[in-house]
CSV table of C-alpha atoms in Angstrom, one decimal:
chain,number,residue,atom,x,y,z
W,4,MET,CA,105.4,68.7,112.8
W,5,GLU,CA,105.8,72.2,114.1
W,6,THR,CA,106.9,74.8,111.4
W,7,SER,CA,109.8,77.0,112.0
W,8,ALA,CA,109.0,78.8,109.0
W,9,ILE,CA,109.4,82.7,109.3
W,10,ILE,CA,106.2,84.5,108.0
W,11,LEU,CA,107.2,87.3,105.7
W,12,ASP,CA,104.9,90.0,106.9
W,13,GLY,CA,104.1,92.2,103.9
W,14,ARG,CA,101.7,94.4,106.1
W,15,GLU,CA,104.6,94.9,108.6
W,16,VAL,CA,107.1,95.8,106.3
W,17,SER,CA,104.6,98.2,104.2
W,18,GLU,CA,103.8,100.2,107.4
W,19,LYS,CA,107.6,101.0,107.9
W,20,ILE,CA,108.1,102.0,104.4
W,21,ARG,CA,104.9,104.1,104.1
W,22,GLU,CA,106.1,106.0,107.2
W,23,ASN,CA,109.3,107.0,105.4
W,24,ILE,CA,107.3,107.9,102.3
W,25,LYS,CA,104.7,110.0,104.5
W,26,LYS,CA,107.8,111.8,106.2
W,27,GLU,CA,109.5,112.5,102.9
W,28,VAL,CA,106.4,113.9,101.6
W,29,GLU,CA,105.9,116.2,104.5
W,30,TYR,CA,109.6,117.4,103.9
W,31,TYR,CA,108.5,118.7,100.4
W,32,LEU,CA,105.1,120.2,101.9
W,33,GLN,CA,107.1,122.1,104.6
W,34,ARG,CA,109.3,123.7,102.1
W,35,GLY,CA,106.3,124.9,100.2
W,36,TYR,CA,106.1,122.5,97.2
W,37,ARG,CA,102.7,121.1,96.0
W,38,GLU,CA,101.5,117.7,97.1
W,39,PRO,CA,102.3,114.8,95.3
W,40,SER,CA,99.4,113.3,93.2
W,41,LEU,CA,98.3,110.3,91.3
W,42,ALA,CA,95.3,109.8,88.8
W,43,VAL,CA,93.8,106.5,88.9
W,44,ILE,CA,91.3,105.5,86.0
W,45,LEU,CA,88.8,102.5,86.3
W,46,VAL,CA,86.7,101.5,83.3
W,47,GLY,CA,83.5,99.7,84.4
W,48,ASP,CA,82.7,98.2,87.7
W,49,ASP,CA,84.6,94.9,87.9
W,50,PRO,CA,84.2,94.1,91.8
W,51,PRO,CA,87.9,93.2,92.6
W,52,SER,CA,89.1,96.2,90.6
W,53,LEU,CA,86.8,98.7,92.7
W,54,VAL,CA,88.2,97.2,95.9
W,55,TYR,CA,91.8,97.7,94.7
W,56,VAL,CA,91.2,101.0,93.7
W,57,GLY,CA,89.7,101.9,96.8
W,58,ASN,CA,92.9,100.5,98.6
W,59,LYS,CA,95.0,102.3,96.6
W,60,ARG,CA,93.6,105.8,97.2
W,61,LYS,CA,93.2,105.0,100.9
W,62,ALA,CA,97.0,104.1,101.0
W,63,CYS,CA,97.8,107.5,99.0
W,64,GLU,CA,95.8,109.8,101.5
W,65,LYS,CA,97.5,108.1,104.4
W,66,VAL,CA,101.0,109.2,103.1
W,67,GLY,CA,99.9,112.6,101.9
W,68,ILE,CA,99.6,111.9,97.9
W,69,LYS,CA,96.5,113.3,96.4
W,70,SER,CA,94.5,110.9,94.1
W,71,PHE,CA,92.4,111.9,91.1
W,72,PHE,CA,89.7,109.4,90.5
W,73,TYR,CA,88.1,109.0,87.1
W,74,HIS,CA,85.5,106.2,87.0
W,75,LEU,CA,84.5,105.6,83.4
W,76,PRO,CA,81.3,103.5,82.2
W,77,TYR,CA,82.2,99.9,80.8
W,78,ASN,CA,81.1,100.8,77.3
W,79,THR,CA,83.8,103.8,77.2
W,80,LYS,CA,85.4,103.7,73.7
W,81,LEU,CA,89.3,103.7,73.3
W,82,GLU,CA,89.2,107.0,71.9
W,83,GLU,CA,87.6,108.6,74.9
W,84,LEU,CA,90.2,106.8,77.3
W,85,LEU,CA,93.2,107.9,75.4
W,86,GLU,CA,91.9,111.4,75.2
W,87,LEU,CA,91.6,111.6,79.0
W,88,ILE,CA,95.1,109.9,79.3
W,89,ALA,CA,96.5,112.8,76.9
W,90,GLU,CA,95.0,115.2,79.2
W,91,LEU,CA,96.6,113.8,82.3
W,92,ASN,CA,100.0,113.5,80.6
W,93,ALA,CA,99.9,117.1,79.8
W,94,ARG,CA,98.9,118.3,83.4
W,95,GLU,CA,101.9,119.4,85.6
W,96,ASP,CA,100.0,118.7,88.8
W,97,VAL,CA,99.7,115.1,87.9
W,98,ASP,CA,102.7,112.9,88.9
W,99,GLY,CA,101.4,109.5,88.0
W,100,ILE,CA,98.9,107.9,86.1
W,101,LEU,CA,97.4,104.4,86.5
W,102,VAL,CA,94.9,102.4,84.5
W,103,GLN,CA,93.2,99.7,86.7
W,104,LEU,CA,93.6,96.4,84.9
W,105,PRO,CA,92.0,94.4,83.8
W,106,LEU,CA,90.1,96.7,81.2
W,107,PRO,CA,86.9,95.7,79.4
W,108,PRO,CA,87.7,93.2,76.3
W,109,HIS,CA,86.8,96.0,73.8
W,110,ILE,CA,89.8,98.0,75.0
W,111,PRO,CA,93.3,96.9,73.9
W,112,MET,CA,95.7,96.9,76.9
W,113,GLN,CA,98.7,97.5,75.0
W,114,GLU,CA,97.2,100.6,73.1
W,115,VAL,CA,96.6,102.2,76.5
W,116,ILE,CA,99.9,101.3,78.1
W,117,LEU,CA,101.6,102.9,75.3
W,118,ALA,CA,99.4,106.1,75.4
W,119,ILE,CA,100.5,106.6,79.0
W,120,SER,CA,103.7,109.0,79.5
W,121,PRO,CA,106.6,106.9,80.4
W,122,ARG,CA,107.6,109.5,83.1
W,123,LYS,CA,104.3,109.1,84.6
W,124,ASP,CA,103.8,105.5,84.3
W,125,VAL,CA,104.0,104.3,87.8
W,126,ASP,CA,102.8,101.2,86.8
W,127,GLY,CA,106.0,100.4,85.1
W,128,PHE,CA,104.1,98.7,82.2
W,129,HIS,CA,105.4,101.1,79.2
W,130,PRO,CA,107.9,99.6,77.1
W,131,GLU,CA,110.5,102.3,77.7
W,132,ASN,CA,110.2,101.6,81.6
W,133,MET,CA,110.2,97.5,80.9
W,134,GLY,CA,113.5,98.3,78.7
W,135,ARG,CA,115.1,100.1,81.6
W,136,LEU,CA,114.1,97.2,83.6
W,137,LEU,CA,115.8,94.7,81.2
W,138,GLY,CA,118.6,97.1,80.8
W,139,ARG,CA,119.4,97.8,84.4
W,140,LEU,CA,119.1,101.4,83.4
W,141,GLU,CA,118.3,103.9,86.1
W,142,GLY,CA,115.5,106.3,85.9
W,143,GLY,CA,112.6,103.9,85.0
W,144,PHE,CA,109.8,102.7,87.2
W,145,ILE,CA,109.9,98.9,88.0
W,146,PRO,CA,106.3,97.2,87.9
W,147,CYS,CA,104.7,97.2,91.5
W,148,THR,CA,104.3,93.5,92.4
W,149,PRO,CA,108.0,92.6,91.3
W,150,LEU,CA,109.2,95.7,93.3
W,151,GLY,CA,107.3,95.0,96.2
W,152,ILE,CA,108.6,91.3,96.2
W,153,ASP,CA,112.0,92.7,96.1
W,154,LEU,CA,111.7,95.0,98.9
W,155,LEU,CA,110.1,92.3,101.1
W,156,LEU,CA,113.1,90.1,100.3
W,157,ARG,CA,115.5,93.0,101.0
W,158,HIS,CA,114.0,93.8,104.2
W,159,TYR,CA,114.4,90.3,105.5
W,160,GLN,CA,117.9,90.2,104.1
W,161,ILE,CA,117.4,87.3,101.9
W,162,ASP,CA,120.4,87.2,99.9
W,163,LEU,CA,119.4,86.0,96.2
W,164,LYS,CA,123.4,85.5,94.7
W,165,GLY,CA,123.8,82.3,93.2
W,166,LYS,CA,120.2,80.9,94.4
W,167,ASP,CA,117.8,78.9,92.2
W,168,VAL,CA,114.7,81.0,91.8
W,169,VAL,CA,111.7,79.5,90.3
W,170,ILE,CA,109.0,81.7,89.3
W,171,VAL,CA,105.7,79.9,88.3
W,172,GLY,CA,103.6,82.2,85.8
W,173,ALA,CA,105.0,84.2,83.0
W,174,GLY,CA,102.7,87.1,82.8
W,175,PHE,CA,103.2,90.7,81.8
W,176,ILE,CA,102.5,92.1,85.1
W,177,VAL,CA,104.4,89.9,87.4
W,178,GLY,CA,106.4,86.7,86.0
W,179,ARG,CA,108.2,88.6,83.2
W,180,PRO,CA,109.5,91.8,84.8
W,181,LEU,CA,110.2,89.9,88.1
W,182,SER,CA,112.5,87.4,86.3
W,183,ALA,CA,114.3,90.3,85.4
W,184,LEU,CA,114.6,91.8,88.7
W,185,MET,CA,115.9,88.5,90.2
W,186,LEU,CA,118.6,88.5,87.6
W,187,TRP,CA,119.7,92.0,88.9
W,188,ARG,CA,119.8,90.1,92.2
W,189,ASP,CA,122.4,87.5,90.6
W,190,ALA,CA,119.8,84.5,91.0
W,191,THR,CA,119.6,81.8,88.6
W,192,VAL,CA,116.3,82.0,87.3
W,193,SER,CA,113.6,79.6,85.9
W,194,VAL,CA,110.2,80.4,84.6
W,195,CYS,CA,107.4,77.9,84.5
W,196,HIS,CA,104.2,78.6,82.4
W,197,ILE,CA,100.9,76.8,81.3
W,198,HIS,CA,103.2,75.0,78.7
W,199,THR,CA,105.9,73.6,81.1
W,200,LYS,CA,106.0,70.1,80.9
W,201,ASP,CA,106.6,69.2,84.6
W,202,ILE,CA,106.4,72.2,87.0
W,203,LYS,CA,107.1,70.0,90.1
W,204,LYS,CA,110.6,69.3,88.3
W,205,TYR,CA,111.4,72.7,88.7
W,206,THR,CA,109.6,73.8,91.8
W,207,THR,CA,111.2,70.9,94.0
W,208,GLN,CA,114.7,72.3,92.9
W,209,ALA,CA,113.9,76.1,94.0
W,210,ASP,CA,115.7,77.7,96.6
W,211,VAL,CA,113.1,80.6,96.2
W,212,LEU,CA,109.7,79.8,95.0
W,213,ILE,CA,107.5,82.6,93.7
W,214,SER,CA,103.8,81.6,92.3
W,215,ALA,CA,101.9,84.2,90.5
W,216,THR,CA,99.2,82.2,88.6
W,217,GLY,CA,96.0,82.9,90.2
W,218,VAL,CA,95.3,79.0,90.7
W,219,PRO,CA,94.2,78.2,94.2
W,220,HIS,CA,96.5,76.0,95.9
W,221,LEU,CA,98.3,75.2,92.8
W,222,ILE,CA,101.6,74.8,95.0
W,223,ARG,CA,101.2,71.8,97.6
W,224,GLY,CA,103.5,70.7,99.9
W,225,ASP,CA,105.2,67.9,97.8
W,226,MET,CA,106.2,70.4,95.3
W,227,VAL,CA,108.6,72.4,97.8
W,228,LYS,CA,112.1,71.9,98.7
W,229,GLU,CA,112.7,71.5,102.3
W,230,GLY,CA,114.0,74.9,103.5
W,231,ALA,CA,112.8,76.9,100.5
W,232,ILE,CA,111.6,80.6,100.6
W,233,VAL,CA,108.0,80.6,99.0
W,234,ILE,CA,106.3,83.9,98.0
W,235,ASP,CA,102.8,83.5,97.1
W,236,VAL,CA,101.5,86.4,94.7
W,237,GLY,CA,98.1,84.7,93.9
W,238,ILE,CA,95.1,86.1,95.4
W,239,THR,CA,91.5,84.3,94.4
W,240,LYS,CA,88.2,84.6,96.4
W,241,VAL,CA,86.6,81.2,96.8
W,242,GLY,CA,83.4,81.6,98.4
W,243,ASN,CA,84.1,83.6,101.4
W,244,ARG,CA,87.8,82.6,101.6
W,245,ILE,CA,90.7,84.5,100.1
W,246,LEU,CA,93.2,81.7,98.8
W,247,GLY,CA,96.7,82.1,97.2
W,248,ASP,CA,98.5,79.8,94.7
W,249,VAL,CA,100.2,78.1,97.6
W,250,CYS,CA,98.7,75.8,100.3
W,251,PHE,CA,99.8,77.5,103.2
W,252,GLU,CA,99.3,74.8,105.7
W,253,GLU,CA,101.1,72.1,103.8
W,254,VAL,CA,103.7,74.4,102.4
W,255,LYS,CA,104.8,76.1,105.6
W,256,GLU,CA,105.9,72.8,107.2
W,257,ARG,CA,108.6,72.6,104.4
W,258,ALA,CA,109.4,76.3,103.8
W,259,SER,CA,112.0,78.3,105.9
W,260,ALA,CA,110.0,81.5,104.9
W,261,ILE,CA,106.7,81.9,103.4
W,262,THR,CA,104.3,84.7,102.9
W,263,PRO,CA,100.6,84.7,104.0
W,264,VAL,CA,97.6,85.5,101.7
W,265,PRO,CA,96.3,88.2,102.2
W,266,GLY,CA,98.9,90.1,103.8
W,267,GLY,CA,102.0,89.2,102.1
W,268,VAL,CA,102.7,90.6,98.6
W,269,GLY,CA,99.4,92.4,98.3
W,270,PRO,CA,100.4,95.3,100.6
W,271,MET,CA,103.9,95.5,99.2
W,272,THR,CA,102.4,95.9,95.8
W,273,VAL,CA,100.5,99.2,96.9
W,274,THR,CA,103.5,100.3,98.7
W,275,ALA,CA,105.7,99.9,95.6
W,276,LEU,CA,103.0,102.0,93.7
W,277,LEU,CA,103.5,104.6,96.4
W,278,LEU,CA,107.1,104.8,95.9
W,279,ASN,CA,107.0,105.0,92.3
W,280,THR,CA,104.5,107.8,92.6
W,281,LEU,CA,106.9,109.6,95.1
W,282,GLN,CA,109.7,109.2,92.7
W,283,ALA,CA,107.8,110.6,89.8
W,284,TYR,CA,107.0,113.7,92.0
W,285,LYS,CA,110.4,114.3,93.1
W,286,ARG,CA,111.5,114.3,89.4
W,287,ASN,CA,109.0,116.8,88.8
W,288,VAL,CA,109.5,119.2,91.6
W,289,ASN,CA,113.2,118.9,91.2
W,290,LYS,CA,113.5,119.4,87.5
W,291,GLY,CA,114.1,123.2,87.9
């Protein structure tokens, strides 16, 4: 059966948004303002993290955002990392701070997140920003992957009001903040996780199915409702192949719209980071 599923193209949508970001940055530079900036901290030499950081820095450069890169050794102590963050918090020429996750096991993630100023927390993980998201309060930063997914759905004019949205994966970075954002859009939200007894019972009822587990091909064709919209957040390297959580070839036959891997949610996540950095910058240069 030939699929009629719309491919939700994150690369194409990202390019359009990034072009607008570039124009907005140029607007400020032409009026004599300093360039926006993002400080990126990487601890250790995790190969995927090195790639992600490289992609983020290239994306910054293309839209006119300056990036400061701090590559710290794996054995960096928590105190040393917190000292660097405190220094970046105090710098007026730094708009956003991003600490690439995952961190080495000897560095507690929560302590690092708490150390970043909420006004520079462009990842959106600080409790103040998470609280603003839950409370639907203006002025905070929305975590990048949930924001990227929301932007993608909006671009394709997918209305979530009254829809059953099922999120597979209850992680701190995607699942939990995404559930709050989907509630903003008036969806009815279910979140499945490792202790959910029968995931298929939920996924087959979903009008919109979002998977963010990092388990390759967890979502098969028989787990998806006919005509569902499927968003695949997972990205795992298996040999020379990049696989998502969703078995694309099976699911595209049932879905009405689906994101590819790669080229779906990934570019949108980086674009959301650029938007958050631009927001931090505008808040800083306009505060006078």
